[in-house]
Amino acid sequence: VCVLSPAGPTVKPSGSASLLCLLSGYSPQGALVSWTVDGSEVKDGVLTSAEEEKNGRYSRSSTLTLSKALWEKREEFICTVSHDNVDQPIRLRKSECEG
């Protein structure tokens, strides 16, 4: 499983921030994605695509959209991929992407 996190969030004019977690080239299918913000699992604002298959390999993406206020209040965002009984957390600390 290859998980990519953005260098930073996409902040939209509407005042929301989006974080993207990409999974590609895994097999067998069945990868699950969850998001944790400052230690608490979140489900609101999460949109995870259906798995797509190409040549026996699978891919999917998951986007976490937060309000600007929530983005400003929180520090650590974790996308955790669960696949084949292995959990792979990818951490994004806000302080690492603000200049």
mmCIF file of N, CA and C in Angstrom:
data_model
loop_
_atom_site.group_PDB
_atom_site.id
_atom_site.type_symbol
_atom_site.label_atom_id
_atom_site.label_comp_id
_atom_site.label_asym_id
_atom_site.label_seq_id
_atom_site.Cartn_x
_atom_site.Cartn_y
_atom_site.Cartn_z
ATOM 1 N N VAL A 1 0.857 -1.184 0.000
ATOM 2 C CA VAL A 1 0.000 0.000 0.000
ATOM 3 C C VAL A 1 0.888 1.227 0.000
ATOM 4 N N CYS A 2 0.643 2.118 -0.900
ATOM 5 C CA CYS A 2 1.387 3.376 -0.981
ATOM 6 C C CYS A 2 0.426 4.496 -0.597
ATOM 7 N N VAL A 3 0.749 5.213 0.455
ATOM 8 C CA VAL A 3 -0.115 6.292 0.912
ATOM 9 C C VAL A 3 0.611 7.607 0.724
ATOM 10 N N LEU A 4 -0.035 8.557 0.088
ATOM 11 C CA LEU A 4 0.550 9.872 -0.140
ATOM 12 C C LEU A 4 -0.266 10.912 0.595
ATOM 13 N N SER A 5 0.417 11.801 1.291
ATOM 14 C CA SER A 5 -0.287 12.908 1.926
ATOM 15 C C SER A 5 0.205 14.187 1.270
ATOM 16 N N PRO A 6 -0.623 15.203 1.220
ATOM 17 C CA PRO A 6 -0.217 16.443 0.563
ATOM 18 C C PRO A 6 0.821 17.178 1.392
ATOM 19 N N ALA A 7 1.569 18.072 0.746
ATOM 20 C CA ALA A 7 2.540 18.890 1.470
ATOM 21 C C ALA A 7 1.812 19.820 2.429
ATOM 22 N N GLY A 8 0.580 20.114 2.135
ATOM 23 C CA GLY A 8 -0.228 20.972 2.987
ATOM 24 C C GLY A 8 -1.669 20.873 2.567
ATOM 25 N N PRO A 9 -2.553 21.457 3.331
ATOM 26 C CA PRO A 9 -3.971 21.379 2.994
ATOM 27 C C PRO A 9 -4.319 22.330 1.862
ATOM 28 N N THR A 10 -5.422 22.074 1.222
ATOM 29 C CA THR A 10 -5.964 22.997 0.244
ATOM 30 C C THR A 10 -6.996 23.843 0.972
ATOM 31 N N VAL A 11 -6.734 25.132 1.117
ATOM 32 C CA VAL A 11 -7.686 26.016 1.786
ATOM 33 C C VAL A 11 -8.499 26.712 0.711
ATOM 34 N N LYS A 12 -9.801 26.551 0.786
ATOM 35 C CA LYS A 12 -10.696 27.072 -0.241
ATOM 36 C C LYS A 12 -11.221 28.447 0.162
ATOM 37 N N PRO A 13 -11.633 29.248 -0.825
ATOM 38 C CA PRO A 13 -12.207 30.558 -0.515
ATOM 39 C C PRO A 13 -13.414 30.465 0.420
ATOM 40 N N SER A 14 -14.102 29.322 0.415
ATOM 41 C CA SER A 14 -15.279 29.151 1.271
ATOM 42 C C SER A 14 -14.893 29.016 2.740
ATOM 43 N N GLY A 15 -13.595 28.941 3.017
ATOM 44 C CA GLY A 15 -13.156 28.846 4.403
ATOM 45 C C GLY A 15 -13.015 27.429 4.900
ATOM 46 N N SER A 16 -12.829 26.466 3.999
ATOM 47 C CA SER A 16 -12.623 25.085 4.423
ATOM 48 C C SER A 16 -11.247 24.614 3.965
ATOM 49 N N ALA A 17 -10.736 23.598 4.638
ATOM 50 C CA ALA A 17 -9.446 23.007 4.284
ATOM 51 C C ALA A 17 -9.672 21.536 3.964
ATOM 52 N N SER A 18 -8.993 21.035 2.931
ATOM 53 C CA SER A 18 -9.130 19.631 2.544
ATOM 54 C C SER A 18 -7.782 18.937 2.579
ATOM 55 N N LEU A 19 -7.768 17.749 3.174
ATOM 56 C CA LEU A 19 -6.583 16.901 3.203
ATOM 57 C C LEU A 19 -6.893 15.653 2.395
ATOM 58 N N LEU A 20 -5.937 15.186 1.611
ATOM 59 C CA LEU A 20 -6.152 14.065 0.704
ATOM 60 C C LEU A 20 -5.208 12.923 1.030
ATOM 61 N N CYS A 21 -5.763 11.720 1.099
ATOM 62 C CA CYS A 21 -4.995 10.504 1.337
ATOM 63 C C CYS A 21 -5.203 9.599 0.121
ATOM 64 N N LEU A 22 -4.119 9.252 -0.570
ATOM 65 C CA LEU A 22 -4.205 8.438 -1.784
ATOM 66 C C LEU A 22 -3.603 7.064 -1.548
ATOM 67 N N LEU A 23 -4.298 6.046 -2.002
ATOM 68 C CA LEU A 23 -3.809 4.672 -1.924
ATOM 69 C C LEU A 23 -3.736 4.160 -3.349
ATOM 70 N N SER A 24 -2.642 3.507 -3.697
ATOM 71 C CA SER A 24 -2.557 2.974 -5.057
ATOM 72 C C SER A 24 -1.687 1.733 -5.112
ATOM 73 N N GLY A 25 -2.012 0.875 -6.069
ATOM 74 C CA GLY A 25 -1.199 -0.291 -6.356
ATOM 75 C C GLY A 25 -1.247 -1.399 -5.330
ATOM 76 N N TYR A 26 -2.343 -1.519 -4.594
ATOM 77 C CA TYR A 26 -2.405 -2.569 -3.579
ATOM 78 C C TYR A 26 -3.266 -3.740 -4.036
ATOM 79 N N SER A 27 -3.032 -4.871 -3.420
ATOM 80 C CA SER A 27 -3.790 -6.088 -3.692
ATOM 81 C C SER A 27 -3.626 -7.006 -2.489
ATOM 82 N N PRO A 28 -4.653 -7.717 -2.080
ATOM 83 C CA PRO A 28 -6.003 -7.769 -2.638
ATOM 84 C C PRO A 28 -6.801 -6.529 -2.246
ATOM 85 N N GLN A 29 -8.019 -6.449 -2.782
ATOM 86 C CA GLN A 29 -8.866 -5.317 -2.438
ATOM 87 C C GLN A 29 -9.263 -5.404 -0.972
ATOM 88 N N GLY A 30 -9.853 -4.337 -0.465
ATOM 89 C CA GLY A 30 -10.321 -4.346 0.916
ATOM 90 C C GLY A 30 -9.617 -3.362 1.826
ATOM 91 N N ALA A 31 -8.902 -2.384 1.263
ATOM 92 C CA ALA A 31 -8.238 -1.381 2.096
ATOM 93 C C ALA A 31 -9.283 -0.439 2.689
ATOM 94 N N LEU A 32 -9.164 -0.178 3.976
ATOM 95 C CA LEU A 32 -10.054 0.742 4.680
ATOM 96 C C LEU A 32 -9.263 1.977 5.086
ATOM 97 N N VAL A 33 -9.942 3.120 5.117
ATOM 98 C CA VAL A 33 -9.293 4.374 5.481
ATOM 99 C C VAL A 33 -10.063 5.010 6.624
ATOM 100 N N SER A 34 -9.335 5.498 7.630
ATOM 101 C CA SER A 34 -9.969 6.256 8.709
ATOM 102 C C SER A 34 -9.126 7.498 8.986
ATOM 103 N N TRP A 35 -9.769 8.506 9.555
ATOM 104 C CA TRP A 35 -9.096 9.768 9.877
ATOM 105 C C TRP A 35 -9.169 10.026 11.376
ATOM 106 N N THR A 36 -8.076 10.528 11.919
ATOM 107 C CA THR A 36 -8.011 10.913 13.326
ATOM 108 C C THR A 36 -7.479 12.342 13.388
ATOM 109 N N VAL A 37 -8.126 13.176 14.197
ATOM 110 C CA VAL A 37 -7.685 14.554 14.381
ATOM 111 C C VAL A 37 -7.394 14.756 15.860
ATOM 112 N N ASP A 38 -6.148 15.074 16.163
ATOM 113 C CA ASP A 38 -5.702 15.258 17.550
ATOM 114 C C ASP A 38 -6.157 14.122 18.459
ATOM 115 N N GLY A 39 -6.034 12.892 17.979
ATOM 116 C CA GLY A 39 -6.318 11.719 18.795
ATOM 117 C C GLY A 39 -7.747 11.216 18.776
ATOM 118 N N SER A 40 -8.658 11.922 18.110
ATOM 119 C CA SER A 40 -10.060 11.492 18.055
ATOM 120 C C SER A 40 -10.440 11.134 16.620
ATOM 121 N N GLU A 41 -11.059 9.947 16.445
ATOM 122 C CA GLU A 41 -11.484 9.547 15.108
ATOM 123 C C GLU A 41 -12.621 10.449 14.641
ATOM 124 N N VAL A 42 -12.551 10.873 13.383
ATOM 125 C CA VAL A 42 -13.602 11.719 12.812
ATOM 126 C C VAL A 42 -14.249 11.007 11.629
ATOM 127 N N LYS A 43 -15.543 11.224 11.482
ATOM 128 C CA LYS A 43 -16.283 10.663 10.359
ATOM 129 C C LYS A 43 -16.958 11.767 9.546
ATOM 130 N N ASP A 44 -17.285 12.887 10.209
ATOM 131 C CA ASP A 44 -17.896 14.012 9.500
ATOM 132 C C ASP A 44 -16.866 14.652 8.573
ATOM 133 N N GLY A 45 -17.276 14.961 7.363
ATOM 134 C CA GLY A 45 -16.387 15.612 6.411
ATOM 135 C C GLY A 45 -15.458 14.662 5.680
ATOM 136 N N VAL A 46 -15.659 13.353 5.854
ATOM 137 C CA VAL A 46 -14.809 12.355 5.194
ATOM 138 C C VAL A 46 -15.533 11.803 3.967
ATOM 139 N N LEU A 47 -14.850 11.813 2.834
ATOM 140 C CA LEU A 47 -15.389 11.241 1.606
ATOM 141 C C LEU A 47 -14.346 10.276 1.051
ATOM 142 N N THR A 48 -14.674 8.985 1.061
ATOM 143 C CA THR A 48 -13.759 7.952 0.574
ATOM 144 C C THR A 48 -14.341 7.327 -0.688
ATOM 145 N N SER A 49 -13.533 7.275 -1.729
ATOM 146 C CA SER A 49 -13.995 6.744 -3.014
ATOM 147 C C SER A 49 -14.141 5.231 -2.955
ATOM 148 N N ALA A 50 -14.863 4.700 -3.922
ATOM 149 C CA ALA A 50 -14.942 3.249 -4.088
ATOM 150 C C ALA A 50 -13.594 2.762 -4.610
ATOM 151 N N GLU A 51 -13.286 1.508 -4.338
ATOM 152 C CA GLU A 51 -12.038 0.948 -4.841
ATOM 153 C C GLU A 51 -12.133 0.760 -6.354
ATOM 154 N N GLU A 52 -11.074 1.127 -7.056
ATOM 155 C CA GLU A 52 -11.006 0.933 -8.502
ATOM 156 C C GLU A 52 -9.925 -0.097 -8.797
ATOM 157 N N GLU A 53 -10.225 -0.991 -9.740
ATOM 158 C CA GLU A 53 -9.281 -2.062 -10.087
ATOM 159 C C GLU A 53 -8.722 -1.848 -11.484
ATOM 160 N N LYS A 54 -7.413 -2.057 -11.619
ATOM 161 C CA LYS A 54 -6.766 -2.012 -12.925
ATOM 162 C C LYS A 54 -5.623 -3.018 -12.905
ATOM 163 N N ASN A 55 -5.695 -3.999 -13.782
ATOM 164 C CA ASN A 55 -4.658 -5.031 -13.890
ATOM 165 C C ASN A 55 -4.399 -5.755 -12.571
ATOM 166 N N GLY A 56 -5.460 -6.006 -11.820
ATOM 167 C CA GLY A 56 -5.325 -6.752 -10.577
ATOM 168 C C GLY A 56 -4.844 -5.942 -9.393
ATOM 169 N N ARG A 57 -4.645 -4.643 -9.579
ATOM 170 C CA ARG A 57 -4.225 -3.747 -8.496
ATOM 171 C C ARG A 57 -5.357 -2.762 -8.218
ATOM 172 N N TYR A 58 -5.421 -2.289 -6.985
ATOM 173 C CA TYR A 58 -6.531 -1.436 -6.573
ATOM 174 C C TYR A 58 -6.038 -0.062 -6.139
ATOM 175 N N SER A 59 -6.948 0.890 -6.194
ATOM 176 C CA SER A 59 -6.650 2.238 -5.719
ATOM 177 C C SER A 59 -7.923 2.855 -5.170
ATOM 178 N N ARG A 60 -7.739 3.826 -4.299
ATOM 179 C CA ARG A 60 -8.855 4.616 -3.782
ATOM 180 C C ARG A 60 -8.287 5.865 -3.139
ATOM 181 N N SER A 61 -9.151 6.823 -2.866
ATOM 182 C CA SER A 61 -8.720 8.052 -2.207
ATOM 183 C C SER A 61 -9.708 8.399 -1.104
ATOM 184 N N SER A 62 -9.222 9.190 -0.166
ATOM 185 C CA SER A 62 -10.079 9.658 0.914
ATOM 186 C C SER A 62 -9.743 11.120 1.184
ATOM 187 N N THR A 63 -10.778 11.943 1.280
ATOM 188 C CA THR A 63 -10.600 13.370 1.527
ATOM 189 C C THR A 63 -11.264 13.738 2.846
ATOM 190 N N LEU A 64 -10.539 14.483 3.666
ATOM 191 C CA LEU A 64 -11.090 15.027 4.906
ATOM 192 C C LEU A 64 -11.239 16.523 4.710
ATOM 193 N N THR A 65 -12.469 17.024 4.792
ATOM 194 C CA THR A 65 -12.731 18.451 4.654
ATOM 195 C C THR A 65 -13.115 19.013 6.012
ATOM 196 N N LEU A 66 -12.391 20.055 6.420
ATOM 197 C CA LEU A 66 -12.590 20.691 7.726
ATOM 198 C C LEU A 66 -12.959 22.152 7.541
ATOM 199 N N SER A 67 -13.678 22.696 8.497
ATOM 200 C CA SER A 67 -13.923 24.133 8.486
ATOM 201 C C SER A 67 -12.601 24.842 8.783
ATOM 202 N N LYS A 68 -12.500 26.083 8.353
ATOM 203 C CA LYS A 68 -11.285 26.858 8.616
ATOM 204 C C LYS A 68 -11.034 26.947 10.121
ATOM 205 N N ALA A 69 -12.106 27.127 10.895
ATOM 206 C CA ALA A 69 -11.968 27.238 12.353
ATOM 207 C C ALA A 69 -11.396 25.959 12.955
ATOM 208 N N LEU A 70 -11.891 24.808 12.507
ATOM 209 C CA LEU A 70 -11.396 23.534 13.034
ATOM 210 C C LEU A 70 -9.948 23.311 12.613
ATOM 211 N N TRP A 71 -9.618 23.648 11.372
ATOM 212 C CA TRP A 71 -8.238 23.522 10.899
ATOM 213 C C TRP A 71 -7.302 24.361 11.768
ATOM 214 N N GLU A 72 -7.734 25.583 12.101
ATOM 215 C CA GLU A 72 -6.879 26.472 12.889
ATOM 216 C C GLU A 72 -6.712 25.993 14.326
ATOM 217 N N LYS A 73 -7.705 25.287 14.872
ATOM 218 C CA LYS A 73 -7.658 24.834 16.270
ATOM 219 C C LYS A 73 -6.887 23.537 16.451
ATOM 220 N N ARG A 74 -6.762 22.742 15.427
ATOM 221 C CA ARG A 74 -6.176 21.404 15.550
ATOM 222 C C ARG A 74 -4.751 21.374 15.019
ATOM 223 N N GLU A 75 -3.968 20.363 15.474
ATOM 224 C CA GLU A 75 -2.559 20.279 15.088
ATOM 225 C C GLU A 75 -2.210 19.021 14.294
ATOM 226 N N GLU A 76 -2.706 17.851 14.724
ATOM 227 C CA GLU A 76 -2.280 16.607 14.092
ATOM 228 C C GLU A 76 -3.442 15.911 13.387
ATOM 229 N N PHE A 77 -3.213 15.546 12.127
ATOM 230 C CA PHE A 77 -4.211 14.889 11.292
ATOM 231 C C PHE A 77 -3.608 13.576 10.812
ATOM 232 N N ILE A 78 -4.305 12.463 11.046
ATOM 233 C CA ILE A 78 -3.767 11.151 10.696
ATOM 234 C C ILE A 78 -4.738 10.414 9.783
ATOM 235 N N CYS A 79 -4.222 9.978 8.650
ATOM 236 C CA CYS A 79 -4.947 9.088 7.749
ATOM 237 C C CYS A 79 -4.393 7.696 8.017
ATOM 238 N N THR A 80 -5.248 6.770 8.457
ATOM 239 C CA THR A 80 -4.801 5.406 8.737
ATOM 240 C C THR A 80 -5.401 4.458 7.711
ATOM 241 N N VAL A 81 -4.531 3.713 7.055
ATOM 242 C CA VAL A 81 -4.953 2.712 6.080
ATOM 243 C C VAL A 81 -4.843 1.344 6.733
ATOM 244 N N SER A 82 -5.938 0.592 6.712
ATOM 245 C CA SER A 82 -5.949 -0.777 7.229
ATOM 246 C C SER A 82 -6.099 -1.719 6.040
ATOM 247 N N HIS A 83 -5.095 -2.593 5.864
ATOM 248 C CA HIS A 83 -5.112 -3.506 4.720
ATOM 249 C C HIS A 83 -4.348 -4.769 5.070
ATOM 250 N N ASP A 84 -4.959 -5.912 4.824
ATOM 251 C CA ASP A 84 -4.301 -7.197 5.079
ATOM 252 C C ASP A 84 -3.802 -7.299 6.523
ATOM 253 N N ASN A 85 -4.642 -6.890 7.465
ATOM 254 C CA ASN A 85 -4.341 -6.943 8.897
ATOM 255 C C ASN A 85 -3.177 -6.056 9.318
ATOM 256 N N VAL A 86 -2.847 -5.045 8.522
ATOM 257 C CA VAL A 86 -1.784 -4.110 8.870
ATOM 258 C C VAL A 86 -2.362 -2.697 8.846
ATOM 259 N N ASP A 87 -2.092 -1.922 9.907
ATOM 260 C CA ASP A 87 -2.503 -0.521 9.956
ATOM 261 C C ASP A 87 -1.292 0.346 9.631
ATOM 262 N N GLN A 88 -1.468 1.283 8.708
ATOM 263 C CA GLN A 88 -0.390 2.181 8.322
ATOM 264 C C GLN A 88 -0.859 3.617 8.516
ATOM 265 N N PRO A 89 -0.428 4.268 9.620
ATOM 266 C CA PRO A 89 -0.839 5.652 9.843
ATOM 267 C C PRO A 89 0.102 6.633 9.136
ATOM 268 N N ILE A 90 -0.470 7.640 8.514
ATOM 269 C CA ILE A 90 0.297 8.716 7.898
ATOM 270 C C ILE A 90 -0.080 9.994 8.634
ATOM 271 N N ARG A 91 0.908 10.613 9.289
ATOM 272 C CA ARG A 91 0.646 11.788 10.116
ATOM 273 C C ARG A 91 0.994 13.073 9.370
ATOM 274 N N LEU A 92 0.139 14.063 9.529
ATOM 275 C CA LEU A 92 0.400 15.397 9.012
ATOM 276 C C LEU A 92 0.252 16.355 10.180
ATOM 277 N N ARG A 93 1.355 16.979 10.558
ATOM 278 C CA ARG A 93 1.293 17.988 11.612
ATOM 279 C C ARG A 93 1.199 19.349 10.934
ATOM 280 N N LYS A 94 0.237 20.141 11.366
ATOM 281 C CA LYS A 94 -0.005 21.431 10.743
ATOM 282 C C LYS A 94 1.251 22.300 10.769
ATOM 283 N N SER A 95 1.994 22.236 11.850
ATOM 284 C CA SER A 95 3.195 23.057 11.982
ATOM 285 C C SER A 95 4.242 22.725 10.920
ATOM 286 N N GLU A 96 4.160 21.526 10.328
ATOM 287 C CA GLU A 96 5.129 21.122 9.313
ATOM 288 C C GLU A 96 4.796 21.681 7.932
ATOM 289 N N CYS A 97 3.586 22.174 7.748
ATOM 290 C CA CYS A 97 3.227 22.650 6.412
ATOM 291 C C CYS A 97 2.884 24.131 6.391
ATOM 292 N N GLU A 98 3.076 24.823 7.488
ATOM 293 C CA GLU A 98 2.849 26.265 7.510
ATOM 294 C C GLU A 98 4.194 26.966 7.511
ATOM 295 N N GLY A 99 4.291 27.996 6.706
ATOM 296 C CA GLY A 99 5.583 28.642 6.588
ATOM 297 C C GLY A 99 5.703 29.925 7.297
#
